Structure formats: C-alpha cells, structure tokens
PDB file of C-alpha atoms and ligand atoms in Angstrom:
ATOM      1  CA  MET A 218      -9.337 -16.381  12.524  1.00  0.00           C
ATOM      2  CA  GLY A 219     -10.422 -15.716   9.374  1.00  0.00           C
ATOM      3  CA  GLU A 220      -7.801 -16.730   6.063  1.00  0.00           C
ATOM      4  CA  ARG A 221      -6.563 -13.666   4.295  1.00  0.00           C
ATOM      5  CA  ARG A 222      -5.248 -13.692   0.970  1.00  0.00           C
ATOM      6  CA  PRO A 223      -1.663 -12.193   0.863  1.00  0.00           C
ATOM      7  CA  MET A 224      -0.863  -9.395  -1.358  1.00  0.00           C
ATOM      8  CA  ILE A 225       2.412  -8.094  -2.730  1.00  0.00           C
ATOM      9  CA  ALA A 226       2.522  -4.215  -4.355  1.00  0.00           C
ATOM     10  CA  GLY A 227       5.241  -2.781  -5.673  1.00  0.00           C
ATOM     11  CA  ASN A 228       5.414   1.020  -5.544  1.00  0.00           C
ATOM     12  CA  TRP A 229       7.639   2.603  -8.523  1.00  0.00           C
ATOM     13  CA  LYS A 230       7.554   6.170  -6.936  1.00  0.00           C
ATOM     14  CA  MET A 231       9.226   8.643  -9.359  1.00  0.00           C
ATOM     15  CA  TYR A 232      11.087   5.959 -11.305  1.00  0.00           C
ATOM     16  CA  LYS A 233      10.821   4.423 -15.281  1.00  0.00           C
ATOM     17  CA  THR A 234       9.486   6.213 -18.116  1.00  0.00           C
ATOM     18  CA  GLY A 235       6.842   4.704 -20.180  1.00  0.00           C
ATOM     19  CA  GLU A 236       8.379   2.435 -22.293  1.00  0.00           C
ATOM     20  CA  GLU A 237      10.731   1.276 -19.351  1.00  0.00           C
ATOM     21  CA  ALA A 238       7.915   0.626 -17.046  1.00  0.00           C
ATOM     22  CA  LYS A 239       6.013  -1.172 -19.904  1.00  0.00           C
ATOM     23  CA  ASP A 240       9.148  -3.790 -20.437  1.00  0.00           C
ATOM     24  CA  THR A 241       9.125  -4.222 -16.295  1.00  0.00           C
ATOM     25  CA  ALA A 242       5.651  -4.731 -16.306  1.00  0.00           C
ATOM     26  CA  LYS A 243       5.610  -7.332 -19.245  1.00  0.00           C
ATOM     27  CA  GLN A 244       8.680  -9.442 -17.701  1.00  0.00           C
ATOM     28  CA  LEU A 245       6.962  -9.264 -14.277  1.00  0.00           C
ATOM     29  CA  VAL A 246       3.780 -10.725 -16.350  1.00  0.00           C
ATOM     30  CA  GLU A 247       5.557 -13.400 -17.283  1.00  0.00           C
ATOM     31  CA  LEU A 248       7.541 -14.274 -14.073  1.00  0.00           C
ATOM     32  CA  VAL A 249       4.236 -14.248 -12.192  1.00  0.00           C
ATOM     33  CA  LYS A 250       1.816 -16.043 -14.456  1.00  0.00           C
ATOM     34  CA  GLU A 251       1.428 -19.188 -12.548  1.00  0.00           C
ATOM     35  CA  VAL A 252       0.863 -17.686  -9.142  1.00  0.00           C
ATOM     36  CA  LYS A 253      -2.507 -17.852  -7.879  1.00  0.00           C
ATOM     37  CA  ASN A 254      -2.736 -17.635  -4.006  1.00  0.00           C
ATOM     38  CA  THR A 255      -1.506 -14.205  -4.070  1.00  0.00           C
ATOM     39  CA  ASP A 256      -2.844 -10.625  -5.218  1.00  0.00           C
ATOM     40  CA  ILE A 257       0.032  -9.064  -7.093  1.00  0.00           C
ATOM     41  CA  MET A 258      -0.296  -5.100  -7.738  1.00  0.00           C
ATOM     42  CA  ILE A 259       2.371  -2.487  -9.147  1.00  0.00           C
ATOM     43  CA  ALA A 260       1.545   1.279  -9.002  1.00  0.00           C
ATOM     44  CA  PRO A 261       3.815   3.049 -11.622  1.00  0.00           C
ATOM     45  CA  ALA A 262       3.960   6.823 -11.841  1.00  0.00           C
ATOM     46  CA  PHE A 263       0.847   8.321 -13.584  1.00  0.00           C
ATOM     47  CA  THR A 264       2.328   8.743 -16.907  1.00  0.00           C
ATOM     48  CA  SER A 265       3.156   5.058 -17.404  1.00  0.00           C
ATOM     49  CA  LEU A 266      -0.303   3.910 -16.310  1.00  0.00           C
ATOM     50  CA  ALA A 267      -1.619   3.548 -19.614  1.00  0.00           C
ATOM     51  CA  SER A 268       1.516   1.702 -20.981  1.00  0.00           C
ATOM     52  CA  VAL A 269       1.967  -0.432 -18.062  1.00  0.00           C
ATOM     53  CA  PHE A 270      -1.843  -1.329 -18.458  1.00  0.00           C
ATOM     54  CA  GLN A 271      -1.105  -2.588 -21.908  1.00  0.00           C
ATOM     55  CA  ALA A 272       1.421  -5.089 -20.224  1.00  0.00           C
ATOM     56  CA  VAL A 273      -0.496  -6.055 -17.539  1.00  0.00           C
ATOM     57  CA  LYS A 274      -3.928  -6.522 -19.082  1.00  0.00           C
ATOM     58  CA  GLY A 275      -5.884  -9.728 -18.643  1.00  0.00           C
ATOM     59  CA  SER A 276      -2.876 -10.999 -16.424  1.00  0.00           C
ATOM     60  CA  ASN A 277      -3.049 -11.375 -12.670  1.00  0.00           C
ATOM     61  CA  VAL A 278      -0.844  -8.626 -12.048  1.00  0.00           C
ATOM     62  CA  ALA A 279      -3.396  -5.616 -10.854  1.00  0.00           C
ATOM     63  CA  LEU A 280      -2.369  -1.787 -11.417  1.00  0.00           C
ATOM     64  CA  GLY A 281      -2.506   0.926  -8.996  1.00  0.00           C
ATOM     65  CA  ALA A 282      -1.920   4.259  -8.949  1.00  0.00           C
ATOM     66  CA  GLN A 283       0.323   6.326  -6.400  1.00  0.00           C
ATOM     67  CA  ASN A 284      -2.260   9.086  -5.166  1.00  0.00           C
ATOM     68  CA  LEU A 285      -5.055  10.884  -6.828  1.00  0.00           C
ATOM     69  CA  PHE A 286      -7.366  13.987  -5.634  1.00  0.00           C
ATOM     70  CA  TRP A 287     -10.722  13.680  -4.282  1.00  0.00           C
ATOM     71  CA  GLU A 288     -12.662  15.827  -6.853  1.00  0.00           C
ATOM     72  CA  THR A 289     -14.070  14.280  -9.946  1.00  0.00           C
ATOM     73  CA  GLN A 290     -13.089  16.911 -12.068  1.00  0.00           C
ATOM     74  CA  GLY A 291     -12.596  20.680 -12.358  1.00  0.00           C
ATOM     75  CA  ALA A 292     -10.234  23.739 -11.871  1.00  0.00           C
ATOM     76  CA  TYR A 293      -7.487  21.696 -10.366  1.00  0.00           C
ATOM     77  CA  THR A 294      -4.120  21.781 -12.425  1.00  0.00           C
ATOM     78  CA  GLY A 295      -1.803  19.300 -11.951  1.00  0.00           C
ATOM     79  CA  GLU A 296      -4.089  16.736  -9.910  1.00  0.00           C
ATOM     80  CA  ILE A 297      -5.499  13.380 -11.510  1.00  0.00           C
ATOM     81  CA  SER A 298      -9.187  12.264 -10.174  1.00  0.00           C
ATOM     82  CA  PRO A 299     -10.633   8.458  -9.435  1.00  0.00           C
ATOM     83  CA  MET A 300     -12.438   8.599 -12.703  1.00  0.00           C
ATOM     84  CA  MET A 301      -9.284   9.262 -14.488  1.00  0.00           C
ATOM     85  CA  VAL A 302      -7.195   6.707 -12.632  1.00  0.00           C
ATOM     86  CA  LYS A 303      -9.419   4.461 -13.059  1.00  0.00           C
ATOM     87  CA  ASP A 304      -9.822   5.190 -16.741  1.00  0.00           C
ATOM     88  CA  ALA A 305      -6.212   4.491 -16.981  1.00  0.00           C
ATOM     89  CA  GLY A 306      -6.757   1.250 -16.016  1.00  0.00           C
ATOM     90  CA  CYS A 307      -6.490   0.891 -12.279  1.00  0.00           C
ATOM     91  CA  THR A 308      -8.051  -0.870  -9.804  1.00  0.00           C
ATOM     92  CA  HIS A 309      -5.944   0.178  -6.586  1.00  0.00           C
ATOM     93  CA  VAL A 310      -4.609   3.436  -5.508  1.00  0.00           C
ATOM     94  CA  ILE A 311      -1.788   3.587  -2.812  1.00  0.00           C
ATOM     95  CA  LEU A 312      -2.764   6.789  -0.468  1.00  0.00           C
ATOM     96  CA  GLY A 313      -1.058   8.721   2.374  1.00  0.00           C
ATOM     97  CA  HIS A 314       2.459   7.401   1.607  1.00  0.00           C
ATOM     98  CA  SER A 315       4.860   8.824   3.955  1.00  0.00           C
ATOM     99  CA  GLU A 316       6.917  10.553   0.789  1.00  0.00           C
ATOM    100  CA  ARG A 317       3.538  12.651   0.244  1.00  0.00           C
ATOM    101  CA  ARG A 318       2.833  13.533   3.804  1.00  0.00           C
ATOM    102  CA  GLN A 319       6.548  14.294   4.331  1.00  0.00           C
ATOM    103  CA  TYR A 320       7.209  16.449   1.040  1.00  0.00           C
ATOM    104  CA  PHE A 321       3.799  17.386   0.068  1.00  0.00           C
ATOM    105  CA  SER A 322       1.801  18.076   3.071  1.00  0.00           C
ATOM    106  CA  GLU A 323      -0.247  15.174   3.225  1.00  0.00           C
ATOM    107  CA  THR A 324      -2.371  15.382   6.412  1.00  0.00           C
ATOM    108  CA  ASP A 325      -4.759  12.802   7.838  1.00  0.00           C
ATOM    109  CA  GLU A 326      -7.827  14.963   6.839  1.00  0.00           C
ATOM    110  CA  SER A 327      -6.836  14.940   3.062  1.00  0.00           C
ATOM    111  CA  VAL A 328      -5.945  11.311   3.380  1.00  0.00           C
ATOM    112  CA  ASN A 329      -9.450  10.669   4.566  1.00  0.00           C
ATOM    113  CA  LYS A 330     -10.702  12.255   1.712  1.00  0.00           C
ATOM    114  CA  LYS A 331      -9.019  10.385  -0.725  1.00  0.00           C
ATOM    115  CA  ILE A 332      -9.651   6.922   0.678  1.00  0.00           C
ATOM    116  CA  LYS A 333     -13.296   8.021   0.636  1.00  0.00           C
ATOM    117  CA  ALA A 334     -13.351   9.380  -2.973  1.00  0.00           C
ATOM    118  CA  ALA A 335     -11.308   6.325  -3.850  1.00  0.00           C
ATOM    119  CA  ILE A 336     -13.846   4.303  -2.248  1.00  0.00           C
ATOM    120  CA  GLU A 337     -16.899   6.030  -3.681  1.00  0.00           C
ATOM    121  CA  ASN A 338     -15.025   5.258  -7.102  1.00  0.00           C
ATOM    122  CA  ASN A 339     -14.577   1.382  -6.731  1.00  0.00           C
ATOM    123  CA  LEU A 340     -11.095   2.103  -6.382  1.00  0.00           C
ATOM    124  CA  ILE A 341      -9.107  -0.158  -3.474  1.00  0.00           C
ATOM    125  CA  PRO A 342      -7.376   1.940  -1.512  1.00  0.00           C
ATOM    126  CA  VAL A 343      -3.892   0.730  -0.192  1.00  0.00           C
ATOM    127  CA  PHE A 344      -3.803   3.199   3.119  1.00  0.00           C
ATOM    128  CA  CYS A 345      -0.427   3.767   4.273  1.00  0.00           C
ATOM    129  CA  VAL A 346       0.638   4.526   7.931  1.00  0.00           C
ATOM    130  CA  GLY A 347       3.591   4.803   9.691  1.00  0.00           C
ATOM    131  CA  GLU A 348       5.733   6.310  12.494  1.00  0.00           C
ATOM    132  CA  THR A 349       9.296   8.398  11.852  1.00  0.00           C
ATOM    133  CA  GLU A 350      12.246   7.658  13.802  1.00  0.00           C
ATOM    134  CA  ALA A 351      12.088  10.497  15.955  1.00  0.00           C
ATOM    135  CA  GLN A 352       8.618   9.308  16.724  1.00  0.00           C
ATOM    136  CA  ARG A 353       9.425   5.798  17.328  1.00  0.00           C
ATOM    137  CA  ASP A 354      12.557   6.821  19.691  1.00  0.00           C
ATOM    138  CA  SER A 355      10.436   9.030  22.027  1.00  0.00           C
ATOM    139  CA  LYS A 356       7.511   6.334  22.111  1.00  0.00           C
ATOM    140  CA  GLU A 357       4.919   7.949  20.260  1.00  0.00           C
ATOM    141  CA  THR A 358       4.591   5.089  17.512  1.00  0.00           C
ATOM    142  CA  PHE A 359       1.321   4.080  18.895  1.00  0.00           C
ATOM    143  CA  SER A 360      -0.344   7.346  19.540  1.00  0.00           C
ATOM    144  CA  VAL A 361       0.773   8.563  15.749  1.00  0.00           C
ATOM    145  CA  LEU A 362      -0.895   5.440  14.253  1.00  0.00           C
ATOM    146  CA  ASP A 363      -3.968   5.623  16.505  1.00  0.00           C
ATOM    147  CA  LYS A 364      -4.241   9.184  15.092  1.00  0.00           C
ATOM    148  CA  GLN A 365      -3.409   8.501  11.353  1.00  0.00           C
ATOM    149  CA  ILE A 366      -5.729   5.640  11.606  1.00  0.00           C
ATOM    150  CA  GLN A 367      -8.896   7.108  13.345  1.00  0.00           C
ATOM    151  CA  ILE A 368      -8.633  10.359  11.416  1.00  0.00           C
ATOM    152  CA  GLY A 369      -7.631   8.386   7.876  1.00  0.00           C
ATOM    153  CA  LEU A 370     -10.768   6.101   8.265  1.00  0.00           C
ATOM    154  CA  LYS A 371     -13.287   8.607  10.222  1.00  0.00           C
ATOM    155  CA  GLY A 372     -16.847   8.758   8.922  1.00  0.00           C
ATOM    156  CA  PHE A 373     -16.783   5.033   7.111  1.00  0.00           C
ATOM    157  CA  SER A 374     -19.317   2.360   7.360  1.00  0.00           C
ATOM    158  CA  VAL A 375     -17.908  -0.925   7.865  1.00  0.00           C
ATOM    159  CA  LYS A 376     -19.523  -2.161   4.445  1.00  0.00           C
ATOM    160  CA  SER A 377     -17.136   0.522   2.690  1.00  0.00           C
ATOM    161  CA  LEU A 378     -13.858  -0.983   4.334  1.00  0.00           C
ATOM    162  CA  GLU A 379     -14.428  -4.189   3.028  1.00  0.00           C
ATOM    163  CA  ARG A 380     -11.988  -3.818   0.167  1.00  0.00           C
ATOM    164  CA  LEU A 381      -9.311  -1.523   2.149  1.00  0.00           C
ATOM    165  CA  VAL A 382      -5.992  -2.500   2.339  1.00  0.00           C
ATOM    166  CA  VAL A 383      -3.498  -0.901   5.236  1.00  0.00           C
ATOM    167  CA  ALA A 384       0.213  -0.937   4.983  1.00  0.00           C
ATOM    168  CA  TYR A 385       2.350  -0.215   7.873  1.00  0.00           C
ATOM    169  CA  GLU A 386       5.474   1.470   6.839  1.00  0.00           C
ATOM    170  CA  PRO A 387       8.025   2.610   9.281  1.00  0.00           C
ATOM    171  CA  VAL A 388       9.337   5.739   7.933  1.00  0.00           C
ATOM    172  CA  TRP A 389      12.882   4.901   9.255  1.00  0.00           C
ATOM    173  CA  ALA A 390      12.639   1.715   7.429  1.00  0.00           C
ATOM    174  CA  ILE A 391      11.970   3.110   4.128  1.00  0.00           C
ATOM    175  CA  GLY A 392      14.727   3.142   1.220  1.00  0.00           C
ATOM    176  CA  THR A 393      17.054   2.792   4.283  1.00  0.00           C
ATOM    177  CA  GLY A 394      17.978  -0.705   4.386  1.00  0.00           C
ATOM    178  CA  LYS A 395      16.695  -1.040   7.784  1.00  0.00           C
ATOM    179  CA  THR A 396      13.931  -3.652   8.345  1.00  0.00           C
ATOM    180  CA  ALA A 397      11.704  -3.611  11.642  1.00  0.00           C
ATOM    181  CA  THR A 398      12.779  -6.642  13.752  1.00  0.00           C
ATOM    182  CA  ARG A 399      10.019  -9.278  13.344  1.00  0.00           C
ATOM    183  CA  GLU A 400       9.020  -8.145  17.288  1.00  0.00           C
ATOM    184  CA  GLN A 401       8.625  -4.778  16.017  1.00  0.00           C
ATOM    185  CA  ALA A 402       6.454  -5.624  12.624  1.00  0.00           C
ATOM    186  CA  GLN A 403       4.300  -8.091  14.659  1.00  0.00           C
ATOM    187  CA  GLU A 404       3.720  -5.812  17.400  1.00  0.00           C
ATOM    188  CA  VAL A 405       2.557  -2.604  15.410  1.00  0.00           C
ATOM    189  CA  HIS A 406       0.334  -4.870  12.968  1.00  0.00           C
ATOM    190  CA  ALA A 407      -1.432  -6.481  15.985  1.00  0.00           C
ATOM    191  CA  PHE A 408      -1.954  -2.862  17.289  1.00  0.00           C
ATOM    192  CA  ILE A 409      -3.613  -1.599  14.203  1.00  0.00           C
ATOM    193  CA  ARG A 410      -5.748  -4.894  13.777  1.00  0.00           C
ATOM    194  CA  ASN A 411      -6.743  -4.300  17.266  1.00  0.00           C
ATOM    195  CA  LEU A 412      -7.578  -0.604  16.656  1.00  0.00           C
ATOM    196  CA  LEU A 413      -9.362  -1.709  13.362  1.00  0.00           C
ATOM    197  CA  GLU A 414     -11.341  -4.096  15.532  1.00  0.00           C
ATOM    198  CA  LYS A 415     -12.332  -1.597  18.257  1.00  0.00           C
ATOM    199  CA  MET A 416     -13.420   0.780  15.314  1.00  0.00           C
ATOM    200  CA  PHE A 417     -15.009  -1.674  12.885  1.00  0.00           C
ATOM    201  CA  GLY A 418     -15.598  -4.829  14.785  1.00  0.00           C
ATOM    202  CA  LEU A 419     -13.992  -8.088  14.321  1.00  0.00           C
ATOM    203  CA  ASP A 420     -15.454  -9.422  11.057  1.00  0.00           C
ATOM    204  CA  LEU A 421     -13.602  -6.395   9.372  1.00  0.00           C
ATOM    205  CA  SER A 422     -10.701  -6.346  11.107  1.00  0.00           C
ATOM    206  CA  ASP A 423     -10.049 -10.288  10.704  1.00  0.00           C
ATOM    207  CA  GLY A 424     -10.469  -9.893   7.414  1.00  0.00           C
ATOM    208  CA  ILE A 425      -8.524  -6.722   6.257  1.00  0.00           C
ATOM    209  CA  ARG A 426      -4.895  -7.235   4.845  1.00  0.00           C
ATOM    210  CA  ILE A 427      -1.963  -5.379   6.516  1.00  0.00           C
ATOM    211  CA  LEU A 428       0.843  -5.000   4.248  1.00  0.00           C
ATOM    212  CA  TYR A 429       4.555  -4.151   5.779  1.00  0.00           C
ATOM    213  CA  GLY A 430       6.636  -1.590   4.087  1.00  0.00           C
ATOM    214  CA  GLY A 431      10.197  -0.674   4.412  1.00  0.00           C
ATOM    215  CA  SER A 432      13.038  -2.299   3.068  1.00  0.00           C
ATOM    216  CA  VAL A 433      11.262  -5.441   2.143  1.00  0.00           C
ATOM    217  CA  LYS A 434      13.560  -7.464  -0.275  1.00  0.00           C
ATOM    218  CA  PRO A 435      14.039 -11.545  -1.365  1.00  0.00           C
ATOM    219  CA  GLU A 436      15.995 -12.083   1.345  1.00  0.00           C
ATOM    220  CA  ASN A 437      13.590 -10.661   4.356  1.00  0.00           C
ATOM    221  CA  ILE A 438       9.934 -11.876   2.775  1.00  0.00           C
ATOM    222  CA  SER A 439       9.493 -14.682   4.166  1.00  0.00           C
ATOM    223  CA  GLU A 440      10.487 -14.156   7.790  1.00  0.00           C
ATOM    224  CA  LEU A 441       7.990 -10.939   7.571  1.00  0.00           C
ATOM    225  CA  MET A 442       5.242 -13.266   5.774  1.00  0.00           C
ATOM    226  CA  ALA A 443       5.252 -15.814   8.622  1.00  0.00           C
ATOM    227  CA  LEU A 444       4.270 -13.072  11.286  1.00  0.00           C
ATOM    228  CA  LYS A 445       0.711 -13.709  12.358  1.00  0.00           C
ATOM    229  CA  ASP A 446      -0.572 -10.035  11.374  1.00  0.00           C
ATOM    230  CA  VAL A 447       1.602  -9.303   8.512  1.00  0.00           C
ATOM    231  CA  ASP A 448      -0.464 -10.190   5.239  1.00  0.00           C
ATOM    232  CA  GLY A 449       1.892  -8.661   2.465  1.00  0.00           C
ATOM    233  CA  ALA A 450       4.255  -6.257   1.555  1.00  0.00           C
ATOM    234  CA  LEU A 451       4.260  -3.093  -0.076  1.00  0.00           C
ATOM    235  CA  VAL A 452       7.549  -2.822  -1.849  1.00  0.00           C
ATOM    236  CA  GLY A 453       9.560   0.258  -3.053  1.00  0.00           C
ATOM    237  CA  GLY A 454      13.283  -0.009  -4.360  1.00  0.00           C
ATOM    238  CA  ALA A 455      13.175  -3.945  -4.617  1.00  0.00           C
ATOM    239  CA  SER A 456       9.982  -3.804  -7.053  1.00  0.00           C
ATOM    240  CA  LEU A 457      11.728  -1.790  -9.503  1.00  0.00           C
ATOM    241  CA  THR A 458      13.262  -4.684 -11.339  1.00  0.00           C
ATOM    242  CA  ALA A 459      10.891  -7.908 -12.345  1.00  0.00           C
ATOM    243  CA  ARG A 460      13.290 -10.507 -11.027  1.00  0.00           C
ATOM    244  CA  THR A 461      13.459  -9.111  -7.810  1.00  0.00           C
ATOM    245  CA  PHE A 462       9.740  -8.313  -7.321  1.00  0.00           C
ATOM    246  CA  ALA A 463       9.029 -11.674  -8.718  1.00  0.00           C
ATOM    247  CA  ASP A 464      11.284 -13.378  -6.140  1.00  0.00           C
ATOM    248  CA  ILE A 465       9.107 -11.783  -3.429  1.00  0.00           C
ATOM    249  CA  VAL A 466       6.183 -12.614  -4.793  1.00  0.00           C
ATOM    250  CA  THR A 467       7.202 -16.228  -5.109  1.00  0.00           C
ATOM    251  CA  PHE A 468       8.944 -16.348  -1.572  1.00  0.00           C
ATOM    252  CA  LYS A 469       9.379 -19.606   0.121  1.00  0.00           C
TER     253      LYS A 469
HETATM  254  P1  PGA B 109      11.296   0.546  -0.055  1.00  0.00           P
HETATM  255  O1  PGA B 109      10.110   1.644  -0.104  1.00  0.00           O
HETATM  256  O2  PGA B 109      10.939  -0.667  -0.133  1.00  0.00           O
HETATM  257  O3  PGA B 109      12.421   1.097  -0.772  1.00  0.00           O
HETATM  258  O4  PGA B 109      11.877   0.888   1.528  1.00  0.00           O
HETATM  259  C1  PGA B 109       9.023   1.107   0.236  1.00  0.00           C
HETATM  260  C2  PGA B 109       7.517   2.264  -0.017  1.00  0.00           C
HETATM  261  O5  PGA B 109       8.029   3.480   0.192  1.00  0.00           O
HETATM  262  O6  PGA B 109       6.747   1.941  -0.138  1.00  0.00           O
END
C-alpha cells in the first residue's frame, strides 16, 4: 500500500468575521509550526480569505474556500470563480459539502462541474460525500455513495485526479456529536477506495486521501486515524478554536 500523507482540514462554515478569522489563523500557525508530516488546511468564509491569507502565507497551513462557481467570470451575481478563489490565496476548495447539497440545491452534476473547474484552475478539491440518517437506515449508504462518486467524478482522466481529496462525511454525524463507529467508518472508506480503484485503477485509488468528517474532536481523532483507509479528517465545529484544532492536527 502506498504511503498517504495525512491531511487535517478545518471547515469554518459561516462563522467568524475577518478579524476573528485572522486571529484564529495566527494562533493556529503558531501552534502547528513544527508539524511536518501532515497537510493542514483551513477554509474560512469567502469574506475572510484575504485576511486569513495574511496570517497563513509562508506557513505550513494552507488556505481553502468552501465553495466556488465553475465559470471563470460573467454575470453570475453572488458567485465566486475559481480564479477569484485562487487570487485570494487558496490552494484548496471544499466541494459538495452536504450542507450545500441540503440547503443550496447542489447536485452530483453541479458538484462534478465544480470539481472540473477547480482542477482546471489548479485548485485541490476536497470532494465531500455522505449518506443521510434515513439513507443509512434504509441500507442505501453504498448506493448513495456510489452515485455521488460516479457522477461527481464523471469524465475525469486519472492524471487529473492525482491531487483529489475525498471526504466521507455521514450527514447524521455532522455537528451532532455522533461519530461513525470505527467499523462504520472503515467499511465506507474501504468501499470508496474500492470504487475509485474500479473507476480509475489501483495507482490512483491507493494514493488518494480519504478524510473522515463528522464530529471529529481531539478525543476521537486517534482512533479514526488508526483505521487503514482513513487518511485524515475534515473538521467543522472543533476547528473553530485554534487550540482544539491544533490538538487534532498533532494527535497522539
Ligand atoms: P462537524 O462538521 O465537525 O462540526 O461535525 C464537519 C463538517 O461539516 O465538515
């Protein structure tokens, strides 16, 4: 099995003003400056990207956006292009988060276009997938994930997906304090890696990072990271405080 470099990403969602975000980012940079073996990324709101970039530039903390629109520019009121996201200092972008699917009508097809736009613009997509509680209860977890991934990654060459990061976030575990059990997480991560192998071959599936997301905190990170197919975490609530997020990054 290939060595996969761990990645811990923070999704700040719709929290923090520019100043607050910059302060948290500054504290984080200080707390994780010795970390060498893990990719660290934070994704503040669009309005804080520029100020957070000032705090993280030159550090080992990368900047990500939480969304983008696939067009380069044009009459699309309220949208942000990949170029703009890059211009603000981002190297990464979270795409297809379940909150965007749930509240903002994102579909597998629109997520596919966004991933394509991100890759074309040299941004690393963190592609989120996951089932709802009702889907899990009715044993649709694997078919839901299959569809999200088949459509989300439709039409890509193996080469273009080399830097792709996938995040498995069971919707019922996001912000609820419920985490998937070890067995549930490993089972789904292995399913995703197998599916990626079927779609794109072993070289790609072996190298791709699959993050787990949903109520990750300092108390549960080590048991998640011990799982064979879990390569990191996408952290919401617990990433809002620099100390807590740093404790997740530097877990023992
Ligand atoms: P949570 O959010 O850690 O607060 O559950 C995770 C996410 O939505 O990415």
